[in-house]
Amino acid sequence: MARNMSETLPILVVPHPILRARAKPVTAADDAAVRELAQKMLATMYKAPGIGLAAPQVGVGLRLIVVDVAPKEAPAPMVMVNPEIVAQSSELATREEGCLSLPGQYAEVTRPARVLVRYQALDGSRQQIEAEGLLSACLQHEIDHLNGVLFVDHLSPLRRNMILRRLAKEQRAKAREATAP
Ligand code: NI
């Protein structure tokens, strides 16, 4: 994977309205533009660095995600077009999540432990994957993004507001720093 060859994209930060919108289905998964966007998203994700990225996070309202939960020395990029959770376990699992659109913010999130996800690959073929552990949480997190849902939405209103206020405060401080003489 020539990950350094691809151009990266700016990542939108909360409260950008695109992050709260429902993304539209990709009509042709094998379109050259979709392939190019997926490559740029992978490059953006690796550079961040992160383990998942959804198209709305780079300002594109399409149902497309990229994921790589493999160790850095053995990258295993996955591109999923129109991913959909078709089954989930009743058993739950809790793990710490963060998000490139909420930089510096982390919280324990509880989700179904296992999911079955159907999607299209970049060649247009229909695929499905059964995921558990980190991959399961990551897929659910990224598919949430396609529905305008953020990991903080899985927390209590109190905890969510605390994180969003802290993020806003940190972003204001960063903007001040950037404009300081
Ligand atoms: Ni995220």
CSV table of N, CA and C and ligand atoms in Angstrom, one decimal:
chain,number,residue,atom,x,y,z
A,1,MET,N,0.9,-1.2,0.0
A,1,MET,CA,0.0,0.0,0.0
A,1,MET,C,0.9,1.2,0.0
A,2,ALA,N,0.8,2.0,-1.0
A,2,ALA,CA,1.7,3.2,-1.1
A,2,ALA,C,1.0,4.4,-0.4
A,3,ARG,N,1.0,4.2,0.9
A,3,ARG,CA,0.1,5.2,1.7
A,3,ARG,C,0.7,6.6,1.6
A,4,ASN,N,2.0,6.8,1.4
A,4,ASN,CA,2.6,8.1,1.4
A,4,ASN,C,2.4,8.9,0.1
A,5,MET,N,1.9,8.1,-0.9
A,5,MET,CA,1.7,8.7,-2.2
A,5,MET,C,0.5,9.6,-2.3
A,6,SER,N,-0.5,9.2,-1.5
A,6,SER,CA,-1.8,9.8,-1.6
A,6,SER,C,-1.9,11.1,-0.8
A,7,GLU,N,-2.6,12.0,-1.4
A,7,GLU,CA,-2.9,13.3,-0.8
A,7,GLU,C,-3.9,13.1,0.4
A,8,THR,N,-3.7,13.9,1.4
A,8,THR,CA,-4.6,13.8,2.6
A,8,THR,C,-5.6,14.9,2.5
A,9,LEU,N,-6.7,14.8,3.3
A,9,LEU,CA,-7.8,15.7,3.4
A,9,LEU,C,-7.9,16.3,4.8
A,10,PRO,N,-8.4,17.5,4.9
A,10,PRO,CA,-8.6,18.1,6.2
A,10,PRO,C,-9.8,17.4,6.9
A,11,ILE,N,-9.6,17.1,8.2
A,11,ILE,CA,-10.7,16.4,8.9
A,11,ILE,C,-11.6,17.4,9.7
A,12,LEU,N,-12.9,17.3,9.5
A,12,LEU,CA,-13.8,18.3,10.1
A,12,LEU,C,-13.9,17.9,11.6
A,13,VAL,N,-14.1,19.0,12.4
A,13,VAL,CA,-14.2,18.9,13.8
A,13,VAL,C,-15.6,19.3,14.3
A,14,VAL,N,-16.1,18.6,15.3
A,14,VAL,CA,-17.4,19.0,15.9
A,14,VAL,C,-17.3,20.5,16.3
A,15,PRO,N,-18.3,21.3,16.1
A,15,PRO,CA,-19.7,21.0,15.7
A,15,PRO,C,-20.0,21.2,14.2
A,16,HIS,N,-19.2,20.8,13.3
A,16,HIS,CA,-19.5,21.0,11.8
A,16,HIS,C,-20.8,20.3,11.5
A,17,PRO,N,-21.7,21.0,10.8
A,17,PRO,CA,-23.0,20.4,10.5
A,17,PRO,C,-23.0,19.1,9.6
A,18,ILE,N,-22.0,18.9,8.8
A,18,ILE,CA,-21.9,17.7,8.0
A,18,ILE,C,-21.8,16.5,8.9
A,19,LEU,N,-21.2,16.7,10.0
A,19,LEU,CA,-21.0,15.5,11.0
A,19,LEU,C,-22.3,15.1,11.6
A,20,ARG,N,-23.3,15.9,11.4
A,20,ARG,CA,-24.6,15.6,12.0
A,20,ARG,C,-25.7,15.2,11.0
A,21,ALA,N,-25.2,15.1,9.7
A,21,ALA,CA,-26.2,14.8,8.6
A,21,ALA,C,-26.1,13.4,8.2
A,22,ARG,N,-27.2,12.8,7.7
A,22,ARG,CA,-27.2,11.5,7.2
A,22,ARG,C,-26.6,11.4,5.8
A,23,ALA,N,-25.6,10.5,5.7
A,23,ALA,CA,-24.9,10.4,4.4
A,23,ALA,C,-25.7,9.7,3.4
A,24,LYS,N,-25.5,10.0,2.1
A,24,LYS,CA,-26.2,9.3,1.0
A,24,LYS,C,-25.5,8.1,0.5
A,25,PRO,N,-26.3,7.1,0.1
A,25,PRO,CA,-25.7,5.9,-0.5
A,25,PRO,C,-24.8,6.2,-1.7
A,26,VAL,N,-23.7,5.4,-1.8
A,26,VAL,CA,-22.9,5.5,-3.0
A,26,VAL,C,-23.6,4.7,-4.1
A,27,THR,N,-23.8,5.3,-5.3
A,27,THR,CA,-24.6,4.6,-6.3
A,27,THR,C,-23.7,3.6,-7.1
A,28,ALA,N,-22.5,4.0,-7.4
A,28,ALA,CA,-21.6,3.0,-8.1
A,28,ALA,C,-20.3,2.9,-7.3
A,29,ALA,N,-20.2,1.7,-6.6
A,29,ALA,CA,-19.1,1.5,-5.7
A,29,ALA,C,-17.7,1.4,-6.5
A,30,ASP,N,-17.8,1.0,-7.8
A,30,ASP,CA,-16.6,0.9,-8.6
A,30,ASP,C,-16.2,2.1,-9.3
A,31,ASP,N,-16.8,3.2,-9.0
A,31,ASP,CA,-16.5,4.5,-9.7
A,31,ASP,C,-15.1,5.0,-9.4
A,32,ALA,N,-14.4,5.5,-10.3
A,32,ALA,CA,-13.0,6.0,-10.1
A,32,ALA,C,-13.0,7.0,-9.0
A,33,ALA,N,-14.0,7.9,-9.0
A,33,ALA,CA,-14.0,9.0,-8.0
A,33,ALA,C,-14.1,8.4,-6.6
A,34,VAL,N,-14.9,7.3,-6.4
A,34,VAL,CA,-15.0,6.7,-5.1
A,34,VAL,C,-13.7,6.0,-4.7
A,35,ARG,N,-13.0,5.4,-5.7
A,35,ARG,CA,-11.7,4.8,-5.4
A,35,ARG,C,-10.7,5.8,-4.9
A,36,GLU,N,-10.7,6.9,-5.6
A,36,GLU,CA,-9.8,8.0,-5.3
A,36,GLU,C,-10.1,8.6,-3.9
A,37,LEU,N,-11.4,8.8,-3.6
A,37,LEU,CA,-11.7,9.3,-2.3
A,37,LEU,C,-11.3,8.3,-1.2
A,38,ALA,N,-11.5,7.0,-1.4
A,38,ALA,CA,-11.1,6.0,-0.5
A,38,ALA,C,-9.6,6.0,-0.2
A,39,GLN,N,-8.8,6.2,-1.3
A,39,GLN,CA,-7.3,6.3,-1.1
A,39,GLN,C,-7.0,7.5,-0.3
A,40,LYS,N,-7.6,8.6,-0.6
A,40,LYS,CA,-7.3,9.8,0.2
A,40,LYS,C,-7.7,9.7,1.6
A,41,MET,N,-8.8,9.0,1.8
A,41,MET,CA,-9.3,8.8,3.2
A,41,MET,C,-8.3,7.9,4.0
A,42,LEU,N,-7.8,6.9,3.3
A,42,LEU,CA,-6.9,6.0,4.0
A,42,LEU,C,-5.6,6.8,4.4
A,43,ALA,N,-5.1,7.6,3.4
A,43,ALA,CA,-3.9,8.4,3.7
A,43,ALA,C,-4.1,9.3,4.8
A,44,THR,N,-5.3,9.9,4.9
A,44,THR,CA,-5.7,10.9,5.9
A,44,THR,C,-5.8,10.2,7.3
A,45,MET,N,-6.4,8.9,7.3
A,45,MET,CA,-6.5,8.2,8.5
A,45,MET,C,-5.1,7.8,9.1
A,46,TYR,N,-4.2,7.3,8.2
A,46,TYR,CA,-2.9,6.8,8.6
A,46,TYR,C,-2.1,8.0,9.2
A,47,LYS,N,-2.3,9.2,8.5
A,47,LYS,CA,-1.5,10.3,8.9
A,47,LYS,C,-1.9,10.8,10.3
A,48,ALA,N,-3.2,10.7,10.6
A,48,ALA,CA,-3.8,11.4,11.8
A,48,ALA,C,-3.0,11.1,13.1
A,49,PRO,N,-2.7,9.9,13.5
A,49,PRO,CA,-3.2,8.6,13.0
A,49,PRO,C,-4.4,8.2,13.7
A,50,GLY,N,-5.2,7.3,12.9
A,50,GLY,CA,-6.4,6.8,13.5
A,50,GLY,C,-6.7,5.4,12.9
A,51,ILE,N,-7.7,4.7,13.4
A,51,ILE,CA,-8.0,3.4,13.0
A,51,ILE,C,-9.3,3.3,12.1
A,52,GLY,N,-9.9,4.4,12.0
A,52,GLY,CA,-11.1,4.5,11.1
A,52,GLY,C,-11.5,5.9,10.7
A,53,LEU,N,-12.1,6.0,9.6
A,53,LEU,CA,-12.5,7.3,9.1
A,53,LEU,C,-13.7,7.2,8.2
A,54,ALA,N,-14.7,8.0,8.4
A,54,ALA,CA,-15.9,8.0,7.6
A,54,ALA,C,-15.9,9.2,6.7
A,55,ALA,N,-16.5,9.1,5.5
A,55,ALA,CA,-16.5,10.2,4.5
A,55,ALA,C,-17.0,11.5,5.0
A,56,PRO,N,-18.1,11.5,5.8
A,56,PRO,CA,-18.5,12.8,6.3
A,56,PRO,C,-17.5,13.6,7.1
A,57,GLN,N,-16.5,12.9,7.7
A,57,GLN,CA,-15.5,13.5,8.5
A,57,GLN,C,-14.5,14.3,7.6
A,58,VAL,N,-14.5,14.0,6.3
A,58,VAL,CA,-13.7,14.8,5.4
A,58,VAL,C,-14.6,15.6,4.5
A,59,GLY,N,-15.8,15.8,4.9
A,59,GLY,CA,-16.8,16.7,4.2
A,59,GLY,C,-17.5,16.1,3.1
A,60,VAL,N,-17.5,14.8,3.0
A,60,VAL,CA,-18.2,14.2,1.8
A,60,VAL,C,-19.4,13.4,2.4
A,61,GLY,N,-20.6,13.7,2.0
A,61,GLY,CA,-21.8,13.1,2.6
A,61,GLY,C,-22.2,11.8,1.9
A,62,LEU,N,-21.2,10.9,1.8
A,62,LEU,CA,-21.5,9.6,1.2
A,62,LEU,C,-21.2,8.4,2.2
A,63,ARG,N,-21.9,7.3,1.9
A,63,ARG,CA,-21.8,6.1,2.8
A,63,ARG,C,-20.5,5.3,2.5
A,64,LEU,N,-19.4,5.8,3.0
A,64,LEU,CA,-18.1,5.2,2.7
A,64,LEU,C,-17.2,5.3,3.9
A,65,ILE,N,-16.7,4.2,4.3
A,65,ILE,CA,-15.8,4.2,5.5
A,65,ILE,C,-14.5,3.5,5.2
A,66,VAL,N,-13.4,3.9,5.9
A,66,VAL,CA,-12.1,3.1,5.8
A,66,VAL,C,-11.7,2.8,7.2
A,67,VAL,N,-11.1,1.6,7.4
A,67,VAL,CA,-10.8,1.1,8.7
A,67,VAL,C,-9.5,0.3,8.6
A,68,ASP,N,-8.7,0.4,9.6
A,68,ASP,CA,-7.5,-0.5,9.7
A,68,ASP,C,-7.2,-0.7,11.2
A,69,VAL,N,-7.5,-1.8,11.8
A,69,VAL,CA,-7.2,-2.0,13.2
A,69,VAL,C,-6.0,-2.9,13.4
A,70,ALA,N,-5.3,-3.2,12.3
A,70,ALA,CA,-4.1,-4.1,12.4
A,70,ALA,C,-2.9,-3.3,12.9
A,71,PRO,N,-1.9,-4.0,13.5
A,71,PRO,CA,-0.7,-3.3,14.0
A,71,PRO,C,0.0,-2.5,12.8
A,72,LYS,N,0.6,-1.4,13.2
A,72,LYS,CA,1.2,-0.5,12.3
A,72,LYS,C,2.2,-1.2,11.3
A,73,GLU,N,2.9,-2.2,11.8
A,73,GLU,CA,3.9,-2.8,11.0
A,73,GLU,C,3.3,-3.8,9.9
A,74,ALA,N,2.0,-4.1,10.1
A,74,ALA,CA,1.4,-5.0,9.1
A,74,ALA,C,0.0,-4.4,8.7
A,75,PRO,N,0.0,-3.3,8.0
A,75,PRO,CA,-1.3,-2.6,7.7
A,75,PRO,C,-2.3,-3.5,6.9
A,76,ALA,N,-3.6,-3.4,7.3
A,76,ALA,CA,-4.6,-4.2,6.6
A,76,ALA,C,-5.8,-3.3,6.4
A,77,PRO,N,-5.7,-2.4,5.4
A,77,PRO,CA,-6.7,-1.4,5.1
A,77,PRO,C,-8.0,-2.1,4.6
A,78,MET,N,-9.1,-1.6,5.1
A,78,MET,CA,-10.4,-2.1,4.6
A,78,MET,C,-11.2,-0.9,4.2
A,79,VAL,N,-11.8,-1.0,3.0
A,79,VAL,CA,-12.7,0.1,2.5
A,79,VAL,C,-14.1,-0.5,2.3
A,80,MET,N,-15.1,0.1,2.9
A,80,MET,CA,-16.4,-0.4,2.9
A,80,MET,C,-17.4,0.7,2.3
A,81,VAL,N,-18.0,0.3,1.2
A,81,VAL,CA,-19.0,1.1,0.6
A,81,VAL,C,-20.4,0.7,1.0
A,82,ASN,N,-21.2,1.7,1.4
A,82,ASN,CA,-22.6,1.4,1.8
A,82,ASN,C,-22.7,0.3,2.9
A,83,PRO,N,-21.8,0.4,4.0
A,83,PRO,CA,-21.8,-0.6,5.0
A,83,PRO,C,-23.1,-0.5,5.8
A,84,GLU,N,-23.5,-1.7,6.3
A,84,GLU,CA,-24.8,-1.8,7.0
A,84,GLU,C,-24.7,-2.9,8.1
A,85,ILE,N,-25.1,-2.6,9.3
A,85,ILE,CA,-25.1,-3.6,10.3
A,85,ILE,C,-26.4,-4.4,10.2
A,86,VAL,N,-26.3,-5.7,9.8
A,86,VAL,CA,-27.4,-6.5,9.6
A,86,VAL,C,-27.8,-7.4,10.8
A,87,ALA,N,-26.9,-7.6,11.7
A,87,ALA,CA,-27.2,-8.4,12.9
A,87,ALA,C,-26.2,-7.9,14.0
A,88,GLN,N,-26.6,-8.0,15.3
A,88,GLN,CA,-25.7,-7.7,16.4
A,88,GLN,C,-26.0,-8.6,17.5
A,89,SER,N,-25.0,-8.8,18.4
A,89,SER,CA,-25.1,-9.7,19.5
A,89,SER,C,-25.9,-8.9,20.6
A,90,SER,N,-26.6,-9.7,21.5
A,90,SER,CA,-27.2,-9.0,22.6
A,90,SER,C,-26.2,-8.8,23.7
A,91,GLU,N,-25.1,-9.5,23.7
A,91,GLU,CA,-24.0,-9.3,24.6
A,91,GLU,C,-23.4,-7.9,24.3
A,92,LEU,N,-23.0,-7.2,25.3
A,92,LEU,CA,-22.4,-5.9,25.1
A,92,LEU,C,-20.9,-5.9,25.5
A,93,ALA,N,-20.2,-4.9,25.0
A,93,ALA,CA,-18.8,-4.7,25.3
A,93,ALA,C,-18.5,-3.3,25.5
A,94,THR,N,-17.7,-3.0,26.4
A,94,THR,CA,-17.3,-1.5,26.7
A,94,THR,C,-15.8,-1.3,26.4
A,95,ARG,N,-15.5,-0.3,25.6
A,95,ARG,CA,-14.1,0.0,25.4
A,95,ARG,C,-14.0,1.6,25.2
A,96,GLU,N,-12.8,2.0,25.4
A,96,GLU,CA,-12.5,3.5,25.3
A,96,GLU,C,-12.5,3.8,23.8
A,97,GLU,N,-13.2,4.9,23.5
A,97,GLU,CA,-13.2,5.4,22.1
A,97,GLU,C,-12.8,6.8,22.1
A,98,GLY,N,-12.2,7.2,20.9
A,98,GLY,CA,-11.9,8.6,20.6
A,98,GLY,C,-12.4,8.8,19.2
A,99,CYS,N,-12.2,10.0,18.7
A,99,CYS,CA,-12.7,10.3,17.3
A,99,CYS,C,-11.9,11.4,16.7
A,100,LEU,N,-11.4,11.3,15.5
A,100,LEU,CA,-10.6,12.3,14.9
A,100,LEU,C,-11.4,13.6,14.8
A,101,SER,N,-12.7,13.6,14.8
A,101,SER,CA,-13.5,14.8,14.8
A,101,SER,C,-13.8,15.4,16.1
A,102,LEU,N,-13.4,14.7,17.2
A,102,LEU,CA,-13.4,15.2,18.6
A,102,LEU,C,-12.0,15.1,19.2
A,103,PRO,N,-11.0,15.8,18.6
A,103,PRO,CA,-9.6,15.6,19.0
A,103,PRO,C,-9.4,15.7,20.5
A,104,GLY,N,-8.6,14.7,21.0
A,104,GLY,CA,-8.3,14.8,22.4
A,104,GLY,C,-9.3,14.3,23.4
A,105,GLN,N,-10.5,13.9,22.9
A,105,GLN,CA,-11.6,13.5,23.8
A,105,GLN,C,-11.8,12.0,23.7
A,106,TYR,N,-11.9,11.4,24.9
A,106,TYR,CA,-12.0,9.9,25.0
A,106,TYR,C,-13.1,9.6,26.0
A,107,ALA,N,-13.8,8.4,25.8
A,107,ALA,CA,-14.8,8.0,26.8
A,107,ALA,C,-15.0,6.5,26.6
A,108,GLU,N,-15.4,5.8,27.7
A,108,GLU,CA,-15.8,4.4,27.6
A,108,GLU,C,-17.2,4.4,26.9
A,109,VAL,N,-17.3,3.6,25.9
A,109,VAL,CA,-18.6,3.5,25.2
A,109,VAL,C,-19.0,2.0,25.2
A,110,THR,N,-20.3,1.8,25.4
A,110,THR,CA,-20.8,0.4,25.5
A,110,THR,C,-21.7,0.2,24.2
A,111,ARG,N,-21.3,-0.9,23.5
A,111,ARG,CA,-22.0,-1.3,22.2
A,111,ARG,C,-22.2,-2.8,22.2
A,112,PRO,N,-23.0,-3.3,21.2
A,112,PRO,CA,-23.0,-4.7,21.0
A,112,PRO,C,-21.6,-5.3,20.8
A,113,ALA,N,-21.3,-6.4,21.4
A,113,ALA,CA,-20.0,-7.0,21.3
A,113,ALA,C,-19.6,-7.5,19.9
A,114,ARG,N,-20.6,-8.0,19.2
A,114,ARG,CA,-20.3,-8.6,17.9
A,114,ARG,C,-21.4,-8.0,16.9
A,115,VAL,N,-20.9,-7.8,15.7
A,115,VAL,CA,-21.8,-7.3,14.6
A,115,VAL,C,-21.5,-8.1,13.3
A,116,LEU,N,-22.6,-8.2,12.5
A,116,LEU,CA,-22.4,-8.7,11.1
A,116,LEU,C,-22.7,-7.5,10.2
A,117,VAL,N,-21.7,-7.2,9.4
A,117,VAL,CA,-21.8,-6.0,8.5
A,117,VAL,C,-21.7,-6.4,7.1
A,118,ARG,N,-22.7,-5.9,6.3
A,118,ARG,CA,-22.7,-6.1,4.9
A,118,ARG,C,-22.3,-4.8,4.2
A,119,TYR,N,-21.5,-5.0,3.1
A,119,TYR,CA,-21.0,-3.8,2.4
A,119,TYR,C,-20.6,-4.1,1.0
A,120,GLN,N,-20.2,-3.2,0.2
A,120,GLN,CA,-19.7,-3.4,-1.1
A,120,GLN,C,-18.2,-3.1,-1.1
A,121,ALA,N,-17.4,-3.9,-1.8
A,121,ALA,CA,-16.0,-3.6,-1.9
A,121,ALA,C,-15.9,-2.6,-3.1
A,122,LEU,N,-14.6,-2.1,-3.3
A,122,LEU,CA,-14.4,-1.1,-4.4
A,122,LEU,C,-14.6,-1.7,-5.8
A,123,ASP,N,-14.7,-3.0,-5.9
A,123,ASP,CA,-14.9,-3.6,-7.2
A,123,ASP,C,-16.4,-3.8,-7.4
A,124,GLY,N,-17.2,-3.3,-6.4
A,124,GLY,CA,-18.7,-3.4,-6.5
A,124,GLY,C,-19.2,-4.7,-6.0
A,125,SER,N,-18.3,-5.7,-5.6
A,125,SER,CA,-18.8,-7.0,-5.1
A,125,SER,C,-19.4,-6.8,-3.7
A,126,ARG,N,-20.4,-7.7,-3.4
A,126,ARG,CA,-21.1,-7.7,-2.1
A,126,ARG,C,-20.3,-8.6,-1.2
A,127,GLN,N,-20.0,-8.0,0.0
A,127,GLN,CA,-19.2,-8.7,1.0
A,127,GLN,C,-19.9,-8.7,2.4
A,128,GLN,N,-19.5,-9.6,3.3
A,128,GLN,CA,-20.0,-9.4,4.6
A,128,GLN,C,-18.9,-9.8,5.6
A,129,ILE,N,-18.9,-9.3,6.8
A,129,ILE,CA,-17.8,-9.6,7.7
A,129,ILE,C,-18.5,-9.6,9.1
A,130,GLU,N,-18.0,-10.7,9.9
A,130,GLU,CA,-18.5,-10.8,11.3
A,130,GLU,C,-17.3,-10.2,12.1
A,131,ALA,N,-17.6,-9.3,13.0
A,131,ALA,CA,-16.6,-8.6,13.7
A,131,ALA,C,-16.8,-8.7,15.2
A,132,GLU,N,-15.7,-8.8,15.9
A,132,GLU,CA,-15.8,-8.7,17.4
A,132,GLU,C,-14.6,-7.9,17.9
A,133,GLY,N,-14.6,-7.6,19.2
A,133,GLY,CA,-13.5,-6.8,19.7
A,133,GLY,C,-13.3,-5.4,19.1
A,134,LEU,N,-12.1,-5.0,18.9
A,134,LEU,CA,-11.8,-3.6,18.5
A,134,LEU,C,-12.5,-3.4,17.1
A,135,LEU,N,-12.4,-4.4,16.2
A,135,LEU,CA,-13.0,-4.1,14.9
A,135,LEU,C,-14.5,-3.9,15.0
A,136,SER,N,-15.2,-4.7,15.8
A,136,SER,CA,-16.6,-4.5,16.0
A,136,SER,C,-16.9,-3.1,16.4
A,137,ALA,N,-16.2,-2.6,17.5
A,137,ALA,CA,-16.5,-1.2,18.0
A,137,ALA,C,-16.2,-0.2,16.9
A,138,CYS,N,-15.0,-0.4,16.2
A,138,CYS,CA,-14.6,0.5,15.2
A,138,CYS,C,-15.6,0.6,14.0
A,139,LEU,N,-16.1,-0.5,13.6
A,139,LEU,CA,-17.1,-0.5,12.5
A,139,LEU,C,-18.4,0.2,12.9
A,140,GLN,N,-18.9,-0.1,14.2
A,140,GLN,CA,-20.1,0.5,14.7
A,140,GLN,C,-19.9,2.0,14.8
A,141,HIS,N,-18.7,2.5,15.3
A,141,HIS,CA,-18.4,3.9,15.4
A,141,HIS,C,-18.4,4.6,14.0
A,142,GLU,N,-17.8,3.9,13.0
A,142,GLU,CA,-17.7,4.6,11.7
A,142,GLU,C,-19.1,4.6,11.0
A,143,ILE,N,-19.8,3.5,11.1
A,143,ILE,CA,-21.2,3.4,10.5
A,143,ILE,C,-22.1,4.5,11.2
A,144,ASP,N,-21.9,4.7,12.5
A,144,ASP,CA,-22.6,5.8,13.2
A,144,ASP,C,-22.4,7.1,12.5
A,145,HIS,N,-21.2,7.4,12.1
A,145,HIS,CA,-20.8,8.6,11.4
A,145,HIS,C,-21.7,8.8,10.2
A,146,LEU,N,-22.0,7.7,9.5
A,146,LEU,CA,-22.8,7.9,8.3
A,146,LEU,C,-24.3,8.3,8.6
A,147,ASN,N,-24.7,8.1,9.8
A,147,ASN,CA,-26.0,8.5,10.3
A,147,ASN,C,-26.0,9.7,11.1
A,148,GLY,N,-24.9,10.5,11.1
A,148,GLY,CA,-24.8,11.7,11.9
A,148,GLY,C,-24.6,11.5,13.4
A,149,VAL,N,-24.2,10.3,13.8
A,149,VAL,CA,-24.1,9.9,15.2
A,149,VAL,C,-22.6,9.9,15.6
A,150,LEU,N,-22.4,10.5,16.8
A,150,LEU,CA,-21.0,10.5,17.3
A,150,LEU,C,-20.9,9.7,18.6
A,151,PHE,N,-19.7,9.3,18.9
A,151,PHE,CA,-19.6,8.3,20.1
A,151,PHE,C,-20.1,9.0,21.3
A,152,VAL,N,-20.1,10.3,21.5
A,152,VAL,CA,-20.6,10.9,22.7
A,152,VAL,C,-22.1,10.8,22.8
A,153,ASP,N,-22.8,10.5,21.7
A,153,ASP,CA,-24.2,10.3,21.7
A,153,ASP,C,-24.6,9.0,22.5
A,154,HIS,N,-23.6,8.1,22.7
A,154,HIS,CA,-23.9,6.9,23.5
A,154,HIS,C,-23.7,7.1,25.0
A,155,LEU,N,-23.3,8.3,25.4
A,155,LEU,CA,-23.0,8.6,26.8
A,155,LEU,C,-24.3,9.3,27.4
A,156,SER,N,-24.2,9.5,28.7
A,156,SER,CA,-25.3,10.2,29.4
A,156,SER,C,-25.2,11.7,28.9
A,157,PRO,N,-26.3,12.4,28.9
A,157,PRO,CA,-26.3,13.8,28.5
A,157,PRO,C,-25.3,14.6,29.3
A,158,LEU,N,-25.1,14.3,30.6
A,158,LEU,CA,-24.2,15.0,31.4
A,158,LEU,C,-22.8,14.8,30.9
A,159,ARG,N,-22.4,13.6,30.7
A,159,ARG,CA,-21.0,13.2,30.2
A,159,ARG,C,-20.8,13.8,28.8
A,160,ARG,N,-21.8,13.7,28.0
A,160,ARG,CA,-21.7,14.2,26.6
A,160,ARG,C,-21.4,15.7,26.6
A,161,ASN,N,-22.2,16.4,27.4
A,161,ASN,CA,-22.1,17.9,27.4
A,161,ASN,C,-20.7,18.3,28.0
A,162,MET,N,-20.3,17.5,29.0
A,162,MET,CA,-19.0,17.8,29.6
A,162,MET,C,-17.9,17.7,28.5
A,163,ILE,N,-17.9,16.6,27.7
A,163,ILE,CA,-16.9,16.4,26.6
A,163,ILE,C,-17.0,17.5,25.6
A,164,LEU,N,-18.3,17.8,25.1
A,164,LEU,CA,-18.5,18.8,24.1
A,164,LEU,C,-18.0,20.2,24.5
A,165,ARG,N,-18.3,20.5,25.8
A,165,ARG,CA,-17.8,21.8,26.3
A,165,ARG,C,-16.3,21.9,26.4
A,166,ARG,N,-15.7,20.8,26.8
A,166,ARG,CA,-14.2,20.7,26.9
A,166,ARG,C,-13.6,20.9,25.6
A,167,LEU,N,-14.2,20.2,24.6
A,167,LEU,CA,-13.7,20.3,23.2
A,167,LEU,C,-13.8,21.7,22.7
A,168,ALA,N,-14.9,22.3,22.9
A,168,ALA,CA,-15.1,23.7,22.4
A,168,ALA,C,-14.1,24.6,23.0
A,169,LYS,N,-13.9,24.5,24.3
A,169,LYS,CA,-12.9,25.3,25.0
A,169,LYS,C,-11.5,25.1,24.5
A,170,GLU,N,-11.1,23.8,24.2
A,170,GLU,CA,-9.8,23.5,23.7
A,170,GLU,C,-9.6,24.0,22.3
A,171,GLN,N,-10.7,24.0,21.5
A,171,GLN,CA,-10.6,24.4,20.1
A,171,GLN,C,-10.5,26.0,20.1
A,172,ARG,N,-11.2,26.7,21.0
A,172,ARG,CA,-11.1,28.1,21.1
A,172,ARG,C,-9.6,28.5,21.5
A,173,ALA,N,-9.1,27.8,22.4
A,173,ALA,CA,-7.7,28.1,22.9
A,173,ALA,C,-6.7,27.9,21.7
A,174,LYS,N,-7.0,26.8,20.9
A,174,LYS,CA,-6.1,26.5,19.8
A,174,LYS,C,-6.2,27.6,18.7
A,175,ALA,N,-7.4,28.1,18.5
A,175,ALA,CA,-7.7,29.2,17.5
A,175,ALA,C,-7.0,30.4,18.0
A,176,ARG,N,-7.0,30.7,19.3
A,176,ARG,CA,-6.3,31.9,19.8
A,176,ARG,C,-4.9,31.8,19.6
A,177,GLU,N,-4.3,30.6,19.9
A,177,GLU,CA,-2.9,30.4,19.7
A,177,GLU,C,-2.5,30.6,18.3
A,178,ALA,N,-3.3,30.1,17.3
A,178,ALA,CA,-3.0,30.2,15.9
A,178,ALA,C,-3.0,31.7,15.4
A,179,THR,N,-3.8,32.5,16.1
A,179,THR,CA,-3.9,33.9,15.6
A,179,THR,C,-3.0,34.9,16.5
A,180,ALA,N,-2.4,34.3,17.5
A,180,ALA,CA,-1.5,35.1,18.4
A,180,ALA,C,-0.3,35.6,17.6
A,181,PRO,N,0.2,36.8,17.9
A,181,PRO,CA,1.3,37.4,17.1
A,181,PRO,C,2.6,36.7,17.4
B,1,NI,NI,-15.1,9.1,14.7
